[in-house]
Amino acid sequence: MDTNIDFKNIWKQQTSKKPDLEDLLGKLKKFKNENLRKIIIMNVLLIATSLGVASIWYQFQPQLMTTKAGIILVILAMVIFLLAYNKMFMVFYTLDHTQSNSQYLQSLYTVKNKQKFMQTTMLNLYFMMLFLGICLYMYEYTLQMTFSSALFAYILTLAWIGFNWFYIRPKTIRKQEAKLNGLINKFEEINNQLQDL
């Protein structure tokens, strides 16, 4: 079967009830633009945060190796995450209105696979490195506190990381998957209807 058929013309000729193609292409364009914007915002935020963390080292001149190792781990976590996350840019950027239905579907499947990798492997690595880096960084400063204050600082930090890991991360993943699966389902429906012609 020719995968580069002009499905837009065939679609217009169909008489049965069908999803609005223009609406679907509009949703795809919106999905693409939202994700490109998120990538740009994520780059700006993580680069600014990395520079801020590096400036802490410069300004406060930590004495212990644990503090320096913590700062390096935090910055490294952000850099590794961004390198992997930026690979999504070309996947979204190449989605355009001139593709055939099968190309749309293939692009969306690629997005889904890369998104799954980011949501599991990369986020796990990011959170582990960030958690360890923050704990190492805090050690030098908590040594100067009373035991109860140091314990409170660690509990508060762990609670914040736990909240992000157990609440924010799953909620964000579900939202991303729902949008992407909705688009994939619509394009699969179109694809199936075209094959039935």
Coordinates of N, CA, C and O in Angstrom, one line a residue:
M1 N 0.9 -1.2 0.0 CA 0.0 0.0 0.0 C 0.9 1.2 0.0 O 1.9 1.3 0.7
D2 N 0.5 2.2 -0.8 CA 1.3 3.5 -0.9 C 1.0 4.3 0.4 O -0.1 4.7 0.7
T3 N 2.1 4.6 1.1 CA 1.9 5.3 2.4 C 1.9 6.8 2.2 O 1.6 7.5 3.2
N4 N 2.2 7.3 1.0 CA 2.2 8.7 0.8 C 1.0 9.2 0.0 O 1.1 10.1 -0.8
I5 N -0.1 8.5 0.2 CA -1.3 8.9 -0.5 C -1.8 10.3 0.0 O -1.5 10.7 1.1
D6 N -2.5 11.0 -0.8 CA -3.1 12.3 -0.4 C -4.3 12.1 0.4 O -5.4 12.1 -0.1
F7 N -4.1 11.8 1.7 CA -5.3 11.5 2.5 C -6.2 12.6 2.7 O -7.4 12.4 3.1
K8 N -5.8 13.8 2.5 CA -6.6 15.0 2.7 C -7.8 15.0 1.7 O -8.9 15.3 2.0
N9 N -7.4 14.7 0.4 CA -8.4 14.7 -0.6 C -9.4 13.5 -0.4 O -10.6 13.7 -0.6
I10 N -8.9 12.4 -0.1 CA -9.7 11.2 0.1 C -10.6 11.5 1.3 O -11.8 11.2 1.3
W11 N -10.1 12.1 2.3 CA -10.8 12.5 3.5 C -12.0 13.4 3.2 O -13.1 13.2 3.7
K12 N -11.8 14.3 2.3 CA -12.9 15.3 2.0 C -14.0 14.5 1.2 O -15.2 14.9 1.3
Q13 N -13.7 13.4 0.5 CA -14.6 12.7 -0.3 C -15.5 11.8 0.5 O -16.5 11.3 0.1
Q14 N -15.0 11.4 1.8 CA -15.8 10.5 2.6 C -17.1 11.1 3.0 O -17.2 12.3 3.3
T15 N -18.1 10.2 3.1 CA -19.4 10.7 3.5 C -19.8 10.3 4.9 O -20.7 10.8 5.6
S16 N -19.0 9.3 5.5 CA -19.3 8.8 6.9 C -18.8 9.8 7.9 O -18.0 10.7 7.6
K17 N -19.4 9.7 9.1 CA -19.0 10.6 10.2 C -17.5 10.4 10.5 O -17.0 9.3 10.6
K18 N -16.8 11.6 10.5 CA -15.3 11.5 10.7 C -14.9 12.6 11.6 O -15.6 13.7 11.8
P19 N -13.7 12.5 12.3 CA -13.2 13.6 13.1 C -12.9 14.7 12.1 O -12.5 14.5 11.0
D20 N -13.0 16.0 12.6 CA -12.7 17.1 11.8 C -11.2 17.2 11.6 O -10.4 17.4 12.5
L21 N -10.8 17.0 10.3 CA -9.4 16.9 10.0 C -8.6 18.2 10.3 O -7.5 18.2 10.9
E22 N -9.2 19.3 10.0 CA -8.6 20.6 10.2 C -8.4 20.8 11.7 O -7.4 21.4 12.2
D23 N -9.4 20.4 12.5 CA -9.4 20.5 14.0 C -8.2 19.7 14.5 O -7.5 20.1 15.4
L24 N -8.1 18.5 14.0 CA -7.1 17.5 14.4 C -5.7 18.1 14.0 O -4.8 18.0 14.9
L25 N -5.5 18.6 12.8 CA -4.3 19.2 12.4 C -3.9 20.5 13.3 O -2.8 20.7 13.6
G26 N -5.0 21.2 13.7 CA -4.8 22.3 14.6 C -4.3 21.9 16.0 O -3.5 22.5 16.6
K27 N -4.9 20.8 16.4 CA -4.5 20.2 17.7 C -3.0 19.7 17.7 O -2.3 19.9 18.6
L28 N -2.7 19.1 16.5 CA -1.3 18.7 16.4 C -0.3 19.9 16.4 O 0.7 19.8 17.0
K29 N -0.7 20.9 15.7 CA 0.1 22.1 15.6 C 0.3 22.7 17.0 O 1.4 23.2 17.4
K30 N -0.9 22.8 17.8 CA -0.8 23.3 19.1 C 0.1 22.5 20.0 O 0.9 23.0 20.8
F31 N 0.0 21.1 19.9 CA 0.8 20.2 20.6 C 2.3 20.4 20.3 O 3.1 20.5 21.2
K32 N 2.6 20.6 19.1 CA 4.0 20.8 18.6 C 4.5 22.1 19.2 O 5.6 22.1 19.8
N33 N 3.7 23.2 19.1 CA 4.2 24.5 19.6 C 4.3 24.5 21.1 O 5.2 25.1 21.6
E34 N 3.4 23.9 21.8 CA 3.5 23.8 23.3 C 4.8 23.1 23.7 O 5.4 23.6 24.6
N35 N 5.1 22.0 23.0 CA 6.3 21.3 23.4 C 7.5 22.0 23.0 O 8.5 21.9 23.8
L36 N 7.6 22.6 21.9 CA 8.7 23.4 21.5 C 9.0 24.6 22.6 O 10.1 24.8 23.0
R37 N 7.9 25.2 23.0 CA 7.9 26.3 24.0 C 8.4 25.7 25.3 O 9.3 26.3 26.0
K38 N 8.0 24.5 25.7 CA 8.4 23.9 26.9 C 9.9 23.6 26.9 O 10.6 23.8 27.9
I39 N 10.4 23.1 25.8 CA 11.8 22.8 25.6 C 12.6 24.1 25.8 O 13.6 24.1 26.5
I40 N 12.2 25.2 25.2 CA 12.9 26.5 25.3 C 12.9 27.0 26.7 O 13.9 27.4 27.3
I41 N 11.7 26.9 27.4 CA 11.6 27.4 28.8 C 12.5 26.5 29.7 O 13.2 27.0 30.6
M42 N 12.4 25.2 29.5 CA 13.2 24.3 30.3 C 14.7 24.6 30.2 O 15.5 24.6 31.2
N43 N 15.2 24.9 28.9 CA 16.6 25.3 28.7 C 16.9 26.5 29.5 O 18.0 26.6 30.2
V44 N 16.1 27.5 29.4 CA 16.4 28.8 30.0 C 16.4 28.6 31.6 O 17.3 29.1 32.2
L45 N 15.4 27.9 32.1 CA 15.4 27.7 33.6 C 16.5 26.9 34.1 O 17.2 27.3 35.1
L46 N 16.8 25.8 33.4 CA 17.9 24.9 34.0 C 19.3 25.5 33.7 O 20.2 25.4 34.6
I47 N 19.5 26.3 32.7 CA 20.8 26.9 32.5 C 20.9 28.1 33.5 O 22.0 28.2 34.1
A48 N 19.9 28.8 33.8 CA 19.9 29.9 34.8 C 20.2 29.3 36.2 O 20.9 29.8 36.9
T49 N 19.5 28.2 36.5 CA 19.7 27.5 37.8 C 21.1 27.0 37.9 O 21.7 27.2 39.0
S50 N 21.6 26.4 36.8 CA 23.0 25.9 36.9 C 24.0 27.1 37.1 O 24.9 26.9 37.9
L51 N 23.8 28.2 36.4 CA 24.7 29.3 36.6 C 24.5 29.9 38.1 O 25.5 30.3 38.7
G52 N 23.3 29.9 38.6 CA 23.1 30.3 40.0 C 23.8 29.4 41.0 O 24.4 29.9 41.9
V53 N 23.7 28.1 40.8 CA 24.4 27.1 41.6 C 25.9 27.3 41.5 O 26.6 27.3 42.6
A54 N 26.4 27.5 40.3 CA 27.8 27.7 40.2 C 28.3 29.0 40.9 O 29.4 29.1 41.4
S55 N 27.4 30.0 40.8 CA 27.8 31.3 41.5 C 27.8 31.1 43.0 O 28.6 31.9 43.7
I56 N 27.1 30.2 43.5 CA 27.1 29.9 45.0 C 28.5 29.4 45.3 O 29.1 29.9 46.3
W57 N 29.1 28.6 44.5 CA 30.4 28.1 44.8 C 31.4 29.2 44.7 O 32.3 29.4 45.6
Y58 N 31.3 30.1 43.7 CA 32.2 31.2 43.6 C 32.1 32.2 44.8 O 33.1 32.7 45.3
Q59 N 30.8 32.5 45.1 CA 30.6 33.5 46.2 C 30.9 33.1 47.6 O 31.5 33.8 48.4
F60 N 30.5 31.8 47.9 CA 30.6 31.4 49.3 C 31.9 30.5 49.6 O 32.1 30.2 50.7
Q61 N 32.6 30.1 48.5 CA 33.8 29.4 48.7 C 33.7 28.3 49.7 O 34.3 28.3 50.8
P62 N 32.9 27.2 49.4 CA 32.7 26.1 50.3 C 34.1 25.5 50.6 O 35.0 25.4 49.8
Q63 N 34.2 25.0 51.9 CA 35.5 24.4 52.3 C 35.5 22.9 52.2 O 36.6 22.3 51.9
L64 N 34.4 22.2 52.4 CA 34.4 20.7 52.3 C 34.2 20.2 50.9 O 33.5 20.8 50.1
M65 N 34.8 19.1 50.7 CA 34.7 18.4 49.3 C 33.3 18.0 49.1 O 32.8 17.9 47.9
T66 N 32.5 17.6 50.1 CA 31.1 17.2 50.0 C 30.3 18.3 49.3 O 29.4 18.0 48.5
T67 N 30.5 19.5 49.8 CA 29.8 20.7 49.2 C 30.1 20.9 47.8 O 29.2 21.0 46.9
K68 N 31.4 20.8 47.4 CA 31.8 20.9 46.0 C 31.3 19.8 45.2 O 30.8 20.0 44.1
A69 N 31.3 18.6 45.7 CA 30.8 17.4 45.0 C 29.3 17.6 44.8 O 28.8 17.2 43.7
G70 N 28.6 18.1 45.8 CA 27.2 18.3 45.7 C 26.8 19.3 44.6 O 25.9 19.1 43.8
I71 N 27.6 20.4 44.5 CA 27.3 21.4 43.5 C 27.6 20.8 42.1 O 26.8 21.0 41.2
I72 N 28.7 20.1 42.0 CA 29.0 19.4 40.7 C 27.9 18.5 40.3 O 27.5 18.4 39.1
L73 N 27.4 17.6 41.2 CA 26.3 16.7 40.9 C 25.1 17.4 40.5 O 24.4 16.9 39.5
V74 N 24.7 18.4 41.2 CA 23.5 19.2 40.8 C 23.6 19.8 39.4 O 22.6 19.6 38.6
I75 N 24.7 20.4 39.1 CA 24.9 21.0 37.8 C 24.9 19.9 36.7 O 24.3 20.0 35.7
L76 N 25.6 18.8 37.0 CA 25.7 17.7 36.1 C 24.4 17.1 35.8 O 24.1 16.7 34.7
A77 N 23.5 16.9 36.8 CA 22.2 16.4 36.7 C 21.4 17.3 35.7 O 20.7 16.7 34.8
M78 N 21.5 18.6 35.8 CA 20.8 19.5 34.9 C 21.3 19.4 33.5 O 20.5 19.4 32.5
V79 N 22.6 19.4 33.3 CA 23.2 19.3 32.0 C 22.9 18.0 31.3 O 22.4 18.0 30.1
I80 N 23.0 16.9 32.0 CA 22.6 15.6 31.4 C 21.1 15.5 31.0 O 20.8 15.1 29.9
F81 N 20.3 16.0 31.9 CA 18.9 16.1 31.6 C 18.6 16.9 30.3 O 17.8 16.5 29.5
L82 N 19.2 18.1 30.3 CA 19.0 19.0 29.1 C 19.5 18.4 27.8 O 18.8 18.5 26.8
L83 N 20.6 17.7 27.9 CA 21.2 17.1 26.6 C 20.2 16.1 26.1 O 19.9 16.0 24.9
A84 N 19.6 15.3 27.0 CA 18.6 14.3 26.6 C 17.3 14.9 26.1 O 16.7 14.6 25.1
Y85 N 16.9 15.9 26.9 CA 15.6 16.6 26.6 C 15.6 17.4 25.3 O 14.7 17.4 24.6
N86 N 16.8 18.0 25.0 CA 16.9 18.7 23.7 C 16.8 17.9 22.5 O 16.6 18.4 21.4
K87 N 17.0 16.6 22.6 CA 16.9 15.7 21.5 C 15.4 15.6 21.0 O 15.2 15.2 19.9
M88 N 14.5 16.0 21.9 CA 13.1 16.0 21.5 C 12.8 17.2 20.6 O 11.8 17.2 19.9
F89 N 13.7 18.2 20.6 CA 13.4 19.4 19.8 C 13.2 19.1 18.3 O 12.2 19.5 17.7
M90 N 14.1 18.3 17.7 CA 14.0 18.0 16.3 C 12.8 17.1 16.0 O 12.2 17.3 14.9
V91 N 12.4 16.3 16.9 CA 11.2 15.4 16.7 C 10.0 16.3 16.6 O 9.2 16.1 15.7
F92 N 9.9 17.3 17.5 CA 8.7 18.2 17.4 C 8.8 19.2 16.2 O 7.8 19.5 15.6
Y93 N 10.0 19.7 16.0 CA 10.3 20.7 14.9 C 9.9 20.1 13.6 O 9.4 20.8 12.7
T94 N 10.1 18.8 13.3 CA 9.9 18.2 12.0 C 8.4 17.9 11.8 O 8.1 17.5 10.6
L95 N 7.6 17.9 12.8 CA 6.2 17.7 12.6 C 5.6 18.9 11.8 O 5.7 20.0 12.3
D96 N 5.1 18.7 10.6 CA 4.5 19.7 9.8 C 3.2 19.3 9.1 O 3.0 18.1 9.0
H97 N 2.5 20.2 8.5 CA 1.3 20.0 7.8 C 1.4 19.3 6.5 O 0.4 18.9 5.9
T98 N 2.6 19.1 6.0 CA 2.8 18.5 4.7 C 3.0 16.9 4.8 O 3.1 16.3 3.7
Q99 N 3.0 16.4 5.9 CA 3.2 15.0 6.1 C 2.0 14.2 5.8 O 0.8 14.7 5.8
S100 N 2.2 12.9 5.4 CA 1.0 12.0 5.2 C 0.6 11.5 6.5 O 1.3 11.7 7.5
N101 N -0.6 10.9 6.5 CA -1.1 10.3 7.8 C -0.2 9.3 8.4 O 0.0 9.4 9.6
S102 N 0.4 8.5 7.6 CA 1.4 7.5 8.2 C 2.6 8.2 8.8 O 3.2 7.7 9.8
Q103 N 3.0 9.3 8.2 CA 4.2 10.0 8.7 C 3.8 10.7 10.0 O 4.6 10.7 10.9
Y104 N 2.6 11.2 10.1 CA 2.1 11.8 11.3 C 2.2 10.8 12.4 O 2.7 11.0 13.5
L105 N 1.6 9.6 12.1 CA 1.6 8.6 13.1 C 3.0 8.1 13.5 O 3.2 8.0 14.7
Q106 N 3.8 7.9 12.6 CA 5.2 7.5 12.9 C 5.9 8.6 13.7 O 6.6 8.2 14.7
S107 N 5.7 9.9 13.4 CA 6.3 10.9 14.2 C 5.7 10.9 15.7 O 6.5 11.1 16.6
L108 N 4.4 10.7 15.8 CA 3.8 10.6 17.1 C 4.3 9.4 17.9 O 4.5 9.5 19.1
Y109 N 4.5 8.3 17.2 CA 5.0 7.1 17.9 C 6.5 7.4 18.4 O 6.9 7.0 19.5
T110 N 7.2 8.1 17.6 CA 8.6 8.5 18.0 C 8.6 9.4 19.2 O 9.4 9.2 20.1
V111 N 7.7 10.4 19.2 CA 7.5 11.3 20.3 C 7.2 10.5 21.6 O 7.7 10.7 22.6
K112 N 6.2 9.5 21.4 CA 5.8 8.7 22.6 C 7.0 7.9 23.1 O 7.2 7.9 24.4
N113 N 7.8 7.3 22.3 CA 8.9 6.5 22.8 C 10.0 7.4 23.5 O 10.5 7.0 24.5
K114 N 10.3 8.5 22.9 CA 11.2 9.4 23.5 C 10.7 10.0 24.8 O 11.4 10.2 25.7
Q115 N 9.4 10.3 24.8 CA 8.8 10.9 26.0 C 8.9 9.8 27.1 O 9.1 10.2 28.3
K116 N 8.6 8.6 26.8 CA 8.7 7.5 27.8 C 10.1 7.4 28.4 O 10.3 7.2 29.6
F117 N 11.1 7.5 27.5 CA 12.5 7.5 27.9 C 12.8 8.6 28.9 O 13.4 8.5 29.9
M118 N 12.3 9.8 28.5 CA 12.5 11.0 29.4 C 11.8 10.8 30.7 O 12.3 11.2 31.8
Q119 N 10.6 10.3 30.7 CA 9.7 10.2 31.9 C 10.3 9.1 32.9 O 10.0 9.1 34.0
T120 N 11.0 8.1 32.3 CA 11.5 7.1 33.2 C 13.0 7.2 33.4 O 13.4 7.7 34.4
T121 N 13.8 6.8 32.5 CA 15.2 6.7 32.6 C 15.8 8.1 33.0 O 16.5 8.2 34.0
M122 N 15.5 9.1 32.2 CA 16.2 10.4 32.5 C 15.7 11.1 33.7 O 16.5 11.7 34.5
L123 N 14.4 11.0 34.0 CA 13.9 11.7 35.2 C 14.4 10.9 36.5 O 14.7 11.6 37.5
N124 N 14.5 9.6 36.4 CA 15.0 8.8 37.5 C 16.5 9.2 37.8 O 16.8 9.5 38.9
L125 N 17.3 9.3 36.7 CA 18.7 9.7 36.9 C 18.8 11.1 37.4 O 19.6 11.4 38.3
Y126 N 18.0 12.0 36.8 CA 18.0 13.4 37.2 C 17.6 13.6 38.7 O 18.4 14.2 39.5
F127 N 16.6 12.9 39.2 CA 16.2 13.0 40.6 C 17.2 12.4 41.5 O 17.5 12.9 42.6
M128 N 17.8 11.3 41.1 CA 18.8 10.6 42.0 C 20.0 11.5 42.1 O 20.5 11.7 43.2
M129 N 20.5 12.1 41.0 CA 21.7 13.0 41.1 C 21.4 14.2 41.8 O 22.2 14.7 42.6
L130 N 20.2 14.8 41.6 CA 19.8 16.0 42.3 C 19.7 15.8 43.8 O 20.2 16.6 44.6
F131 N 19.0 14.7 44.2 CA 18.8 14.3 45.6 C 20.2 14.2 46.3 O 20.5 14.8 47.3
L132 N 21.1 13.4 45.7 CA 22.4 13.2 46.2 C 23.2 14.5 46.3 O 23.9 14.8 47.3
G133 N 23.1 15.2 45.2 CA 23.9 16.5 45.2 C 23.4 17.5 46.2 O 24.2 18.1 46.9
I134 N 22.1 17.6 46.4 CA 21.6 18.5 47.4 C 22.0 18.1 48.9 O 22.3 18.9 49.7
C135 N 21.9 16.7 49.1 CA 22.3 16.2 50.4 C 23.7 16.5 50.7 O 24.1 16.9 51.8
L136 N 24.6 16.3 49.7 CA 26.0 16.5 49.9 C 26.3 18.0 50.1 O 27.1 18.4 50.9
Y137 N 25.6 18.8 49.3 CA 25.8 20.3 49.4 C 25.4 20.8 50.8 O 26.0 21.6 51.4
M138 N 24.3 20.3 51.3 CA 23.8 20.7 52.6 C 24.6 20.3 53.8 O 24.6 21.0 54.8
Y139 N 25.4 19.3 53.7 CA 26.2 18.7 54.8 C 27.0 19.8 55.5 O 27.0 19.9 56.7
E140 N 27.8 20.5 54.7 CA 28.7 21.5 55.3 C 27.9 22.6 56.1 O 28.4 23.0 57.2
Y141 N 26.8 23.0 55.6 CA 26.0 24.0 56.3 C 25.2 23.5 57.5 O 25.0 24.2 58.5
T142 N 24.8 22.2 57.4 CA 24.0 21.7 58.5 C 25.0 21.3 59.7 O 24.5 21.2 60.8
L143 N 26.3 21.2 59.4 CA 27.3 21.0 60.5 C 27.3 22.1 61.5 O 27.6 22.0 62.6
Q144 N 26.9 23.3 61.0 CA 27.0 24.5 61.8 C 25.7 24.8 62.5 O 25.6 25.7 63.3
M145 N 24.7 23.9 62.3 CA 23.4 24.0 63.0 C 23.3 23.1 64.2 O 24.1 22.2 64.3
T146 N 22.3 23.3 65.0 CA 22.0 22.3 66.0 C 21.5 21.0 65.3 O 21.0 21.1 64.2
F147 N 21.5 19.9 66.1 CA 21.1 18.7 65.5 C 19.6 18.8 65.0 O 19.3 18.3 63.9
S148 N 18.8 19.3 65.8 CA 17.3 19.4 65.5 C 17.1 20.3 64.3 O 16.3 20.0 63.4
S149 N 17.9 21.4 64.2 CA 17.7 22.3 63.0 C 18.2 21.6 61.7 O 17.6 21.7 60.7
A150 N 19.3 20.9 61.8 CA 19.9 20.1 60.7 C 18.9 19.1 60.3 O 18.6 18.9 59.1
L151 N 18.3 18.4 61.2 CA 17.4 17.3 60.9 C 16.1 17.9 60.2 O 15.6 17.4 59.2
F152 N 15.7 19.0 60.7 CA 14.5 19.7 60.1 C 14.8 20.1 58.7 O 14.0 20.0 57.8
A153 N 16.0 20.7 58.5 CA 16.4 21.1 57.1 C 16.4 19.9 56.2 O 15.9 20.0 55.0
Y154 N 17.0 18.8 56.6 CA 17.0 17.6 55.7 C 15.6 17.0 55.5 O 15.2 16.7 54.4
I155 N 14.8 17.0 56.6 CA 13.4 16.5 56.4 C 12.6 17.4 55.5 O 11.9 16.9 54.6
L156 N 12.7 18.7 55.6 CA 12.0 19.7 54.7 C 12.5 19.5 53.3 O 11.6 19.4 52.4
T157 N 13.8 19.3 53.1 CA 14.3 19.1 51.7 C 13.8 17.8 51.1 O 13.4 17.7 50.0
L158 N 13.9 16.7 51.9 CA 13.4 15.4 51.5 C 11.9 15.4 51.2 O 11.4 14.8 50.2
A159 N 11.2 16.2 52.0 CA 9.7 16.3 51.8 C 9.4 17.0 50.5 O 8.5 16.5 49.7
W160 N 10.2 18.0 50.1 CA 10.0 18.7 48.9 C 10.3 17.9 47.7 O 9.6 17.8 46.7
I161 N 11.4 17.1 47.8 CA 11.8 16.2 46.7 C 10.8 15.1 46.6 O 10.4 14.8 45.5
G162 N 10.3 14.6 47.7 CA 9.3 13.5 47.7 C 8.0 14.0 47.1 O 7.4 13.3 46.3
F163 N 7.6 15.2 47.4 CA 6.4 15.8 46.8 C 6.5 15.9 45.3 O 5.5 15.5 44.6
N164 N 7.6 16.4 44.8 CA 7.8 16.5 43.4 C 7.8 15.1 42.7 O 7.3 14.9 41.7
W165 N 8.5 14.1 43.4 CA 8.6 12.8 42.8 C 7.3 12.0 42.8 O 6.9 11.4 41.8
F166 N 6.6 12.1 43.9 CA 5.4 11.2 44.1 C 4.1 11.9 43.7 O 3.1 11.2 43.4
Y167 N 4.1 13.2 43.6 CA 2.8 13.9 43.2 C 3.0 14.7 41.9 O 2.2 14.4 40.9
I168 N 3.9 15.6 41.8 CA 4.0 16.4 40.6 C 4.4 15.6 39.3 O 3.8 15.7 38.3
R169 N 5.5 14.8 39.5 CA 6.0 14.0 38.4 C 4.9 13.1 37.8 O 4.6 13.1 36.6
P170 N 4.2 12.2 38.6 CA 3.1 11.4 38.0 C 2.0 12.2 37.3 O 1.5 11.8 36.3
K171 N 1.6 13.3 38.0 CA 0.6 14.1 37.4 C 1.0 14.7 36.1 O 0.2 14.7 35.1
T172 N 2.2 15.2 36.0 CA 2.7 15.7 34.7 C 2.8 14.6 33.6 O 2.4 14.8 32.5
I173 N 3.3 13.4 34.0 CA 3.4 12.3 33.1 C 2.0 11.9 32.5 O 1.8 11.7 31.3
R174 N 1.0 11.8 33.4 CA -0.4 11.5 33.0 C -0.9 12.5 32.0 O -1.6 12.2 31.0
K175 N -0.7 13.8 32.3 CA -1.2 14.8 31.4 C -0.5 14.8 30.1 O -1.2 14.9 29.0
Q176 N 0.8 14.6 30.0 CA 1.5 14.4 28.7 C 1.0 13.2 27.9 O 0.8 13.3 26.7
E177 N 0.9 12.1 28.6 CA 0.5 10.9 28.0 C -1.0 11.0 27.4 O -1.3 10.5 26.3
A178 N -1.8 11.7 28.2 CA -3.2 11.8 27.7 C -3.3 12.7 26.4 O -4.0 12.3 25.5
K179 N -2.6 13.8 26.4 CA -2.5 14.6 25.2 C -2.0 13.8 24.0 O -2.6 13.8 22.9
L180 N -0.9 13.1 24.2 CA -0.2 12.4 23.1 C -1.1 11.2 22.6 O -1.3 11.0 21.4
N181 N -1.6 10.5 23.6 CA -2.5 9.3 23.2 C -3.7 9.7 22.5 O -4.2 9.0 21.6
G182 N -4.3 10.9 22.9 CA -5.5 11.4 22.2 C -5.2 11.7 20.7 O -6.0 11.3 19.9
L183 N -4.0 12.3 20.5 CA -3.6 12.6 19.1 C -3.4 11.3 18.3 O -3.8 11.1 17.2
I184 N -2.7 10.4 18.9 CA -2.4 9.1 18.3 C -3.6 8.3 17.9 O -3.8 7.8 16.8
N185 N -4.6 8.3 18.9 CA -5.8 7.6 18.7 C -6.6 8.2 17.5 O -7.2 7.4 16.7
K186 N -6.6 9.5 17.4 CA -7.4 10.2 16.3 C -6.7 9.8 14.9 O -7.4 9.5 13.9
F187 N -5.4 9.9 14.9 CA -4.7 9.6 13.6 C -4.8 8.1 13.3 O -4.9 7.8 12.1
E188 N -4.8 7.2 14.3 CA -5.0 5.8 14.0 C -6.4 5.6 13.4 O -6.6 4.8 12.5
E189 N -7.4 6.3 14.0 CA -8.8 6.2 13.5 C -8.8 6.6 12.0 O -9.5 5.9 11.2
I190 N -8.2 7.7 11.7 CA -8.1 8.2 10.3 C -7.5 7.2 9.4 O -7.9 6.8 8.3
N191 N -6.4 6.6 9.9 CA -5.6 5.7 9.1 C -6.4 4.4 8.9 O -6.4 3.9 7.7
N192 N -7.1 4.0 9.9 CA -8.0 2.8 9.7 C -9.1 3.0 8.7 O -9.5 2.2 7.9
Q193 N -9.7 4.2 8.8 CA -10.8 4.6 7.8 C -10.3 4.6 6.4 O -10.9 4.2 5.5
L194 N -9.0 5.1 6.2 CA -8.5 5.2 4.9 C -8.2 3.8 4.3 O -8.3 3.6 3.2
Q195 N -7.8 2.9 5.2 CA -7.5 1.6 4.7 C -8.8 0.8 4.4 O -8.7 -0.1 3.5
D196 N -9.9 1.2 5.0 CA -11.2 0.6 4.7 C -11.7 1.0 3.3 O -12.7 0.5 2.8
L197 N -11.2 2.1 2.8 CA -11.8 2.7 1.5 C -11.5 1.7 0.3 O -10.5 1.1 0.2

